[in-house]
Coordinates of C-alpha atoms and ligand atoms in Angstrom, one line a residue:
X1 CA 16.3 -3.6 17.6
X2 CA 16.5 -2.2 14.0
X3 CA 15.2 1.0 14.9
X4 CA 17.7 1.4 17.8
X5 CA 19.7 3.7 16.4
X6 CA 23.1 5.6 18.2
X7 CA 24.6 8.6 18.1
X8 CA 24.4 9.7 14.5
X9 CA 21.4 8.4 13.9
X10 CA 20.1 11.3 12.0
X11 CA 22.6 11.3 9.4
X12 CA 22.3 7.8 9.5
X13 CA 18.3 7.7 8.7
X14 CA 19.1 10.1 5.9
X15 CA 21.5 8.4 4.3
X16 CA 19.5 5.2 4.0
X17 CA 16.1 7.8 2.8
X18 CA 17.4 8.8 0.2
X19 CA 18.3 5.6 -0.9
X20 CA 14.5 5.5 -2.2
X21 CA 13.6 7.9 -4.8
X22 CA 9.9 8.6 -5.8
X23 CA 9.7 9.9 -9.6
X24 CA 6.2 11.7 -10.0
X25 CA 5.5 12.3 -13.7
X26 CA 2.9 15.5 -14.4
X27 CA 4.3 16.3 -17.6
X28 CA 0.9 15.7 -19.4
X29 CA -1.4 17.6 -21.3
X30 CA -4.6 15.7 -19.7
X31 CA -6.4 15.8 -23.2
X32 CA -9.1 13.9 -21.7
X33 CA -9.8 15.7 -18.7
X34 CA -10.1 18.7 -21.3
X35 CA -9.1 21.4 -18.7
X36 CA -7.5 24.4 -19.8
X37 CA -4.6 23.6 -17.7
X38 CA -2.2 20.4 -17.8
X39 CA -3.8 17.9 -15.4
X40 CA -1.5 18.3 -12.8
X41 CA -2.0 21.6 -12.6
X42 CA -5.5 21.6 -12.8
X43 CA -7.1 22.5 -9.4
X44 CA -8.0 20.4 -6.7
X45 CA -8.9 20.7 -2.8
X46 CA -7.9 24.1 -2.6
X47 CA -4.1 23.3 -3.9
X48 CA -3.6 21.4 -7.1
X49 CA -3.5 17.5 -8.6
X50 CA 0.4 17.7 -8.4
X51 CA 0.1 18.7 -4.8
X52 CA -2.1 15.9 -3.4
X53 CA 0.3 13.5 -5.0
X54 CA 3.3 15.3 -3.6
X55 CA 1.8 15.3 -0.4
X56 CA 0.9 11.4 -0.1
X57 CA 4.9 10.4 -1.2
X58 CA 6.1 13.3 1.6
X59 CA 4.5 11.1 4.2
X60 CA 5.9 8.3 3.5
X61 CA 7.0 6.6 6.7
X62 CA 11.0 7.0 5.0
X63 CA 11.3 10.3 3.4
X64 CA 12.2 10.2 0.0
X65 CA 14.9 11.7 -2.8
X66 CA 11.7 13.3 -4.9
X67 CA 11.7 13.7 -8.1
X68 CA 8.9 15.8 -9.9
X69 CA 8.4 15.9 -13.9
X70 CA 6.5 18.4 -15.5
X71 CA 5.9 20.5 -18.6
X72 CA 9.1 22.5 -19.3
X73 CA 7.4 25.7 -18.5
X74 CA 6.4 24.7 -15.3
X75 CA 10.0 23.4 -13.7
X76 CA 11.0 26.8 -12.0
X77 CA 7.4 27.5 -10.2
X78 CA 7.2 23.8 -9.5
X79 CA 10.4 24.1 -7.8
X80 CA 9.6 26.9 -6.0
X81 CA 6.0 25.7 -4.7
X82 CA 7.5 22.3 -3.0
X83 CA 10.9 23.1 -2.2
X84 CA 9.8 23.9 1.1
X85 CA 7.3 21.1 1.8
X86 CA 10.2 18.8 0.6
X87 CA 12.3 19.9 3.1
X88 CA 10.0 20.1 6.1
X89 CA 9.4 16.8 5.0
X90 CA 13.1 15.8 5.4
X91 CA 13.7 15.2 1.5
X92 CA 15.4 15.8 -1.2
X93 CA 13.8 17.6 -4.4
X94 CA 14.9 17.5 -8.0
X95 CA 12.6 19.4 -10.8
X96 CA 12.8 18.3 -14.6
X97 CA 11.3 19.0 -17.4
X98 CA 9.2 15.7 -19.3
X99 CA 9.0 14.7 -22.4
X100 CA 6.4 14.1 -25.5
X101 CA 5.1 10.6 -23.7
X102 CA 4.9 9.2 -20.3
X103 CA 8.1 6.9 -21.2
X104 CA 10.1 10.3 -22.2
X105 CA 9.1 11.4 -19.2
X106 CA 9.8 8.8 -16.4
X107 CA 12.8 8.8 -18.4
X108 CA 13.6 12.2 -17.9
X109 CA 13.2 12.0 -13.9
X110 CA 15.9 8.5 -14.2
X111 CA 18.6 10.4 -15.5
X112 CA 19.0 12.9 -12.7
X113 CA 18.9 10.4 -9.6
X114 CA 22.0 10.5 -7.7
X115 CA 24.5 7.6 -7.5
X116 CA 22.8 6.3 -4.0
X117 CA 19.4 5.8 -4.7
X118 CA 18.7 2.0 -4.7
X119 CA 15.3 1.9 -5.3
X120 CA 12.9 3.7 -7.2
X121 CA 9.2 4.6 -7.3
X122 CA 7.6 5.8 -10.3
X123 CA 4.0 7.3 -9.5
X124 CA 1.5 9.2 -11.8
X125 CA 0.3 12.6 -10.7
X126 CA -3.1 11.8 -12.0
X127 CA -3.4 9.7 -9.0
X128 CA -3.7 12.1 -6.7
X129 CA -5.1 10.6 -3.6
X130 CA -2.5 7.7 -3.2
X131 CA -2.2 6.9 0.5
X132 CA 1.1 7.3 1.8
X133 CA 0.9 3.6 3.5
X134 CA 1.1 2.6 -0.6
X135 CA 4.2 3.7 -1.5
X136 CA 5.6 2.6 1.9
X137 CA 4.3 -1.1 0.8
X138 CA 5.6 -0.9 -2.6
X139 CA 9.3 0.4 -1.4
X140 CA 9.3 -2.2 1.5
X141 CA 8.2 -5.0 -1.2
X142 CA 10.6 -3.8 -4.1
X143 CA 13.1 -4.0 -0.9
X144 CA 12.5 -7.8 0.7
X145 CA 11.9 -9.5 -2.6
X146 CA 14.6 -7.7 -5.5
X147 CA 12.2 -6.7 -8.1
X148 CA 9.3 -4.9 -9.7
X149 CA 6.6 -4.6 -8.0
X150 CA 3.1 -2.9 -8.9
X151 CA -0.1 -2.4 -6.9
X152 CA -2.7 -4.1 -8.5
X153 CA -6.9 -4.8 -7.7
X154 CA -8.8 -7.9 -8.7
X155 CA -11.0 -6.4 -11.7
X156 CA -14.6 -6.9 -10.5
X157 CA -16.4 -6.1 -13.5
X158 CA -17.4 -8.8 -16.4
X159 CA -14.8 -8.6 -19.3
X160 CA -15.8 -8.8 -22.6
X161 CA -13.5 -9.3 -25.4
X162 CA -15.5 -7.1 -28.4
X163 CA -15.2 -6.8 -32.2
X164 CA -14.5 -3.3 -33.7
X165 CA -18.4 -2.6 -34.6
X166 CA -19.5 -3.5 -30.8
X167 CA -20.4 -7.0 -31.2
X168 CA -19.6 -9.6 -28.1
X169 CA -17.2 -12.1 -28.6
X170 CA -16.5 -13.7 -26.1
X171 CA -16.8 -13.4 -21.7
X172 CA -12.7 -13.6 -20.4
X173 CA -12.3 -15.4 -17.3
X174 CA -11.7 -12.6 -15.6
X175 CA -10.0 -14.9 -12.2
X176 CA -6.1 -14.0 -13.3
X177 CA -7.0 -10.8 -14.8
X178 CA -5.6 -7.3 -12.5
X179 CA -6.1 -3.7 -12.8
X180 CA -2.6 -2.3 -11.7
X181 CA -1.6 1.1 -10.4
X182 CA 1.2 3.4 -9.5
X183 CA 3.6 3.9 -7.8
X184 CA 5.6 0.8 -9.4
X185 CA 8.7 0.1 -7.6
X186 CA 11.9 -1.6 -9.0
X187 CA 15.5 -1.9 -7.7
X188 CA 17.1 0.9 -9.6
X189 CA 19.4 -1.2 -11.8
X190 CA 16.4 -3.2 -13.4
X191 CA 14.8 0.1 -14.5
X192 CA 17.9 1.5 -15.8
X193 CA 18.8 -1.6 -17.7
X194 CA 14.9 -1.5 -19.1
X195 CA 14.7 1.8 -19.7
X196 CA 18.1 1.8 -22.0
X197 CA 17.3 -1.2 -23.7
X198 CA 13.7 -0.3 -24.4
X199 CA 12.6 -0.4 -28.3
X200 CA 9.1 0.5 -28.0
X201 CA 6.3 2.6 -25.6
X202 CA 4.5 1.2 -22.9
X203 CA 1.7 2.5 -21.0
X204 CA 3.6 1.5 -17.5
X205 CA 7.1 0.9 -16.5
X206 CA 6.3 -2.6 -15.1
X207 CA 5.2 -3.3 -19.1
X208 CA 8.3 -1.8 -19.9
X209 CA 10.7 -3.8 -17.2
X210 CA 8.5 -7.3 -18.1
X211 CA 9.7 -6.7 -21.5
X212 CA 13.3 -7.0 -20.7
X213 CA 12.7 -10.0 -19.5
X214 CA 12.9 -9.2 -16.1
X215 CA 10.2 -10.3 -13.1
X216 CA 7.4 -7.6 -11.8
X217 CA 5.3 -9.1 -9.0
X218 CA 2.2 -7.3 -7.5
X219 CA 1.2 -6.3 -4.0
X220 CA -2.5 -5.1 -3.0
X221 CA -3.9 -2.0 -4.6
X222 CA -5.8 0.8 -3.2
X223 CA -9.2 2.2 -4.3
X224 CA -8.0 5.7 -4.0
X225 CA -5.1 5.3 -6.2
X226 CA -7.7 5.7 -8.9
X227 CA -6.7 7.9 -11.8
X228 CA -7.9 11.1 -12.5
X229 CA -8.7 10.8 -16.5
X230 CA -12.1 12.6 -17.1
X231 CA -14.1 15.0 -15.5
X232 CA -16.0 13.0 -13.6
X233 CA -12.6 11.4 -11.9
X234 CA -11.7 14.8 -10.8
X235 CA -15.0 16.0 -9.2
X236 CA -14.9 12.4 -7.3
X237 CA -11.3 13.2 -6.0
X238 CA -13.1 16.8 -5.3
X239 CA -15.5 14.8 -3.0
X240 CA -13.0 12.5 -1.2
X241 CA -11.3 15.5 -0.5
X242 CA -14.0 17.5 0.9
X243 CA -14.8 14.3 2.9
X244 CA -11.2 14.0 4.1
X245 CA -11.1 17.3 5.4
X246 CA -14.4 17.5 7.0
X247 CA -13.3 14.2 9.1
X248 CA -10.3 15.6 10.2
X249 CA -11.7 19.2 11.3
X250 CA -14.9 17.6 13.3
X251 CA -13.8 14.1 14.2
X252 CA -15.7 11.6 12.6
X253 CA -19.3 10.9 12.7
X254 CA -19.7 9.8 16.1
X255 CA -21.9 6.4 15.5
X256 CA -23.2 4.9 19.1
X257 CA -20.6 2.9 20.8
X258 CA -21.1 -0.7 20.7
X259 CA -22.2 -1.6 24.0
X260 CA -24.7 1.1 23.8
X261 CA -23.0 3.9 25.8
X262 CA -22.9 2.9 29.2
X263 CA -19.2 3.2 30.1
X264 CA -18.7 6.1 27.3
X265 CA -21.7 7.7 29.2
X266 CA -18.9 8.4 32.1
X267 CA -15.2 8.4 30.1
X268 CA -16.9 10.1 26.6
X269 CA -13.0 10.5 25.8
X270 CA -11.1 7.4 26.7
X271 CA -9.2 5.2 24.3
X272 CA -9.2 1.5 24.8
X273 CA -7.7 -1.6 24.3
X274 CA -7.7 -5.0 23.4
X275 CA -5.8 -8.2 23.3
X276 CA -6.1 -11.3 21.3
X277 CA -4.1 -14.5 20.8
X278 CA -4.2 -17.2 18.0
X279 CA -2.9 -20.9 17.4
X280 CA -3.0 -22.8 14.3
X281 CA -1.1 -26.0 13.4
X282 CA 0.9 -26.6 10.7
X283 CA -0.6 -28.3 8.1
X284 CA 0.3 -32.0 6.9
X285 CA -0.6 -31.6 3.0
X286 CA 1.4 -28.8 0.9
X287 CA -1.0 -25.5 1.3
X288 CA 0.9 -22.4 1.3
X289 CA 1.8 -20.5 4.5
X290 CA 0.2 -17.5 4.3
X291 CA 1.5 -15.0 7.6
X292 CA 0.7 -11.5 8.9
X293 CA -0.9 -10.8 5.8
X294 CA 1.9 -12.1 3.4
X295 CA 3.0 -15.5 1.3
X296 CA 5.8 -17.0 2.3
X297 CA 6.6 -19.0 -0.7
X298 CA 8.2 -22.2 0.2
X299 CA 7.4 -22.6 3.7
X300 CA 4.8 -25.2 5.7
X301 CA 1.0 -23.9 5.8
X302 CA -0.8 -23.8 8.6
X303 CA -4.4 -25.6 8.7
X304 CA -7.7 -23.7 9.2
X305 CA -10.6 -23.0 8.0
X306 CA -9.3 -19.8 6.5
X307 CA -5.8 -19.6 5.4
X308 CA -4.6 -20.3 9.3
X309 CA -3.3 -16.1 9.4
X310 CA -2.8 -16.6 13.1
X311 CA -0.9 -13.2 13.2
X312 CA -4.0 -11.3 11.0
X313 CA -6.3 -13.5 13.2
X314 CA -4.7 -12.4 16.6
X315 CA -5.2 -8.9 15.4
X316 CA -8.8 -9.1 14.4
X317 CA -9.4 -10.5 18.1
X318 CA -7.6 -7.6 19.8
X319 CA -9.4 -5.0 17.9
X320 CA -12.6 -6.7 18.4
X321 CA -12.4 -7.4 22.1
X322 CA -11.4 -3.4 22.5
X323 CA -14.3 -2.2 20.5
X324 CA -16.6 -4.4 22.9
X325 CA -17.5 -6.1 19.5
X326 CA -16.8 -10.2 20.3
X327 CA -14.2 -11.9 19.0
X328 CA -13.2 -13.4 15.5
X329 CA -15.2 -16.8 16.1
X330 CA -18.2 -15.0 16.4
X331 CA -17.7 -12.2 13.8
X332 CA -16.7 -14.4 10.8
X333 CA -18.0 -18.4 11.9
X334 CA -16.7 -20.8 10.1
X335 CA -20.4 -21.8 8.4
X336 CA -20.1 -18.6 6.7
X337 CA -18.7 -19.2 3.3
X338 CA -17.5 -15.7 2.7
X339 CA -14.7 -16.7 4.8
X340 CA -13.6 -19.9 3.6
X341 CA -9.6 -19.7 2.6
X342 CA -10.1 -16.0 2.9
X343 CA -6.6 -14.1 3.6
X344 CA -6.2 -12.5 6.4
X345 CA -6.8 -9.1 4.9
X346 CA -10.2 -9.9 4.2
X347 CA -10.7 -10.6 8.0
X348 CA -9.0 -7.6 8.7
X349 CA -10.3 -5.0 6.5
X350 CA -14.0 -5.8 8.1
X351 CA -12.3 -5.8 11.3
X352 CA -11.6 -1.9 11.0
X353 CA -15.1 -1.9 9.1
X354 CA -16.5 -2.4 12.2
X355 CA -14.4 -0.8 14.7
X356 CA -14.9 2.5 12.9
X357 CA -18.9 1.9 12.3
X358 CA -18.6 1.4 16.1
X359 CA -17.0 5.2 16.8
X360 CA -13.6 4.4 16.8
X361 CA -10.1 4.5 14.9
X362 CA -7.5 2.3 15.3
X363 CA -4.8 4.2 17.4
X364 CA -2.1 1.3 16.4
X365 CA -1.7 -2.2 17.1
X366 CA 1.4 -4.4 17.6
X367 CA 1.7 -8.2 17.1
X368 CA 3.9 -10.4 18.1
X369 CA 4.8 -14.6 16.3
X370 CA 5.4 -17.0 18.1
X371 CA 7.2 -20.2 16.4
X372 CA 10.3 -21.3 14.8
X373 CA 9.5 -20.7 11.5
X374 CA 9.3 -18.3 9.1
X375 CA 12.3 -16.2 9.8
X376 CA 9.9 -12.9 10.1
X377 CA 13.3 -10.0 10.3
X378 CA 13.7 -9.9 6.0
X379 CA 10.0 -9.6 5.5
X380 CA 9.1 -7.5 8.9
X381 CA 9.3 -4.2 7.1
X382 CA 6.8 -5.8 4.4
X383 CA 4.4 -7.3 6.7
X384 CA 4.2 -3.9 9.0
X385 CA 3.2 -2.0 5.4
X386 CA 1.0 -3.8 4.2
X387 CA -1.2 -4.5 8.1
X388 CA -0.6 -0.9 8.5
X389 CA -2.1 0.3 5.5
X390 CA -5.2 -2.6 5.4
X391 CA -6.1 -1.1 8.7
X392 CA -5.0 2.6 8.3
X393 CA -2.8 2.6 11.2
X394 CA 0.8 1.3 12.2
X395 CA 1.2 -2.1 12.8
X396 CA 4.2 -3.2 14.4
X397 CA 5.0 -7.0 13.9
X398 CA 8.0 -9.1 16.2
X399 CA 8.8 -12.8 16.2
X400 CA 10.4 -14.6 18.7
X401 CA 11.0 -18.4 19.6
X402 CA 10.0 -20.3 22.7
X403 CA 13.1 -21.4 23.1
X404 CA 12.1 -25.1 22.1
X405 CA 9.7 -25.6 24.4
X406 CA 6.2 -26.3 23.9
X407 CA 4.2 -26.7 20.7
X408 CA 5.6 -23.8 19.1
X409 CA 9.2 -25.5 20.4
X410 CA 8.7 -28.4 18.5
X411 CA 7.7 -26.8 15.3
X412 CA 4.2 -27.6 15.6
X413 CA 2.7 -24.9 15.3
X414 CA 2.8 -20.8 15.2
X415 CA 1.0 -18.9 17.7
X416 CA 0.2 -14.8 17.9
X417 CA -0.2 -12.5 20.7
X418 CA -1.6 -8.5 19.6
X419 CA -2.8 -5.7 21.3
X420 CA -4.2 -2.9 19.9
X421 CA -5.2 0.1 21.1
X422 CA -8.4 2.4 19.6
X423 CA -9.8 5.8 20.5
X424 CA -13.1 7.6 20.0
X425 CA -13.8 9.0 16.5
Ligands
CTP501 N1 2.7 12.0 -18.3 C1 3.9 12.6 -18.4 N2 4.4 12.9 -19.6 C2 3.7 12.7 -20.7 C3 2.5 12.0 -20.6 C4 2.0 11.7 -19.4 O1 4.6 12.9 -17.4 N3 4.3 13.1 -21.9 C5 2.1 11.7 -17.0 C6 0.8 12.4 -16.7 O2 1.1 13.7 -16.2 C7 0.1 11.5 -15.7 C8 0.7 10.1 -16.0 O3 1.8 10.3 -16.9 O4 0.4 11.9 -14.4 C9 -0.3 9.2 -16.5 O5 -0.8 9.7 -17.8 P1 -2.2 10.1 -18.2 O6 -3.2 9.8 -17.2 O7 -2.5 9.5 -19.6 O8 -2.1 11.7 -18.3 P2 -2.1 12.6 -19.6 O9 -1.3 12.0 -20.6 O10 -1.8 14.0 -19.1 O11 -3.7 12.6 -20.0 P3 -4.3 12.3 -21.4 O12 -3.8 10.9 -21.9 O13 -5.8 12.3 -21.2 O14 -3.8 13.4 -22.3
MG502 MG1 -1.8 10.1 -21.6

């Protein structure tokens, strides 16, 4: 029903845009990139760094109040180049100069945000090839839950803690340890209360906003959010690019589809679908409910053999059973160990895996909770982000009750119904 909207609904979708401002800071030198330009200048895919970022927060599903900070010589052919994509983009744009460090900077871009923005993005330049679906996560999560919130990945590497001439200390347990990312989100009142109160420099406003004592919590972060810091960042973002554009001129590599080309053979062209369903129980000890992807903190888990993600788990089957590719049971068994209290995202990022090394991309997919429990409407927006951008195309997610009857009546259990719908590469 949300996105029923009446007569005015124009004005009224702008108004509530430009509640969400996105502050892009390119206001430095990029000493260790060692270009002759300042990094976000520096070219890239035929436009520029600032202009891959720019592009990525213009298609965010809400469009922004944009704020762009760059070296003060740059603000009036800044302005000039992205006016126009701001505004074909239905947002608002605002051009400042930044300052000697990334904290005079974000800085900077604060002070000029009108009175209605509520919530505010702060995103590096230097990572260029943010996906859209990121910021979309991080607004809807700053949103649902009333704080900071950064993207962060599990570091995968060893860590070594090392003395000044190179010697090994000591291996750190590297289980709680995160790499995080922009764009950080905040309500705007925390970062305005951190950034006045601030005494010293941070590398990241979620440093800064922890240091007034104030909660940052982080979401799932995204390979290509990757920084560009030294030439060889650059000429990788170069490649991704190139790759990007080749897909979407050609179509991608068409792989054989999975049962071998015999009904392709006649429809080369048609899409198809799928439709899967799920049931797990609640379970009777105190595990967490993990749901479409998300933790619900304080509610009943459900049982399983994985985290009991009946709404991930419905998905994977639909996609699955429309790629002619089985169904979860047989995909990810339960002897495998991989699997074991995996999150649904897990099951669902080797879902697309395979759809798309099948010849297809997921057109979108909708799924729909059945139970009495969680209340899905303050978290919907968060749960459709984050499924959306796990399997690169939009999720929609509804809840409904049975109306007390049944398993799902009696509080039982949660069951999941999807559908989802996927087309030829
Ligand atoms: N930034 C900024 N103002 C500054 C310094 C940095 O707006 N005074 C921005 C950069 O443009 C970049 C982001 O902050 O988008 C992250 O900083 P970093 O990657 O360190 O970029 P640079 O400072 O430009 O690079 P270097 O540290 O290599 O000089
Ligand atoms: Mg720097």
């Amino acid at each position: 029903m949300r996105r029923r909207l009446g007569p005015g609904a124009r004005d009224y979708a702008r108004s509530v845009s430009s509640a969400i401002a996105v502050i892009v800071v390119a206001a430095g030198s990029g000493t260790r990139l060692g270009h002759a330009e300042p990094k976000a200048f520096v070219p890239l895919g035929g436009g520029t760094v600032l202009a891959e970022a720019v592009s990525g927060v213009l298609a965010m599903r809400q469009a922004p109040h944009l704020v762009l900070v760059v070296p003060g010589d740059r603000v009036e052919t800044a302005r000039e180049r992205f006016a126009a994509d701001a505004g074909a983009a239905g947002a608002s744009l605002d051009v400042v100069a930044g300052g000697a460090s990334r904290q005079e900077s974000v800085a900077a871009g604060l002070a000029v945000l009108p009175a209605s923005v509520q919530t505010v993005l702060v995103h590096d330049a230097a990572r260029a090839l943010t996906p859209a679906l990121l910021f979309d996560e991080v607004a809807a999560a700053v949103q649902a839950r009333r704080h900071g919130i950064v993207p962060a990945l599990d570091v995968v590497d060893t860590v070594k803690r090392v003395a000044d001439d190179g010697r090994v200390i000591e291996t750190v347990d590297r289980s709680s340890l995160r790499a995080v990312q922009t764009p950080q989100g905040f309500p705007r009142a925390s970062l305005d209360h951190a950034y006045a109160t601030a005494r010293d420099e941070f590398t990241d406003d979620a440093a800064l906003v922890a240091a007034a004592g104030l909660v940052v919590e982080t979401v799932p972060g995204d390979v290509r959010a990757f920084k560009i810091t030294v030439p060889a960042d650059l000429r990788r973002a170069e490649q991704l690019v190139a790759e990007r554009r080749a897909a979407a001129a050609v179509g991608r590599p068409a792989a054989g589809p999975a049962d071998g080309g015999a009904s392709e053979a006649a429809h080369p062209a048609l899409p198809r679908i799928g439709t899967g369903t799920d049931v797990h129980a609640f379970a009777d000890d105190d595990s967490p409910l993990w749901l479409a992807g998300l933790h619900w903190p304080g509610e009943r888990g459900l049982s399983g053999h994985s985290d009991g993600d009946a709404a991930a788990h419905a998905v994977c089957d639909a996609l699955l059973a429309a790629a002619g590719l089985g169904d979860v049971g047989s995909i990810f068994g339960t002897a495998d160990v991989r699997f074991a209290g995996a999150h649904g995202e897990v099951f669902l990022a080797e879902t697309r895996r395979l759809v798309e090394a099948s010849g297809y991309v997921i057109g979108n997919v909708t799924v729909q909770i059945v139970g009495n429990r969680p209340k899905l409407a303050p978290r919907r927006d968060e749960a459709e982000a984050l499924l959306s951008r796990v399997l690169g195309a939009p999720v929609s997610v509804a809840a409904t009750t049975s109306d007390a009857l049944g398993f799902t009546g009696r509080g039982e259990g949660v069951a999941a119904v999807a559908t989802a719908l996927i087309v030829p590469a």
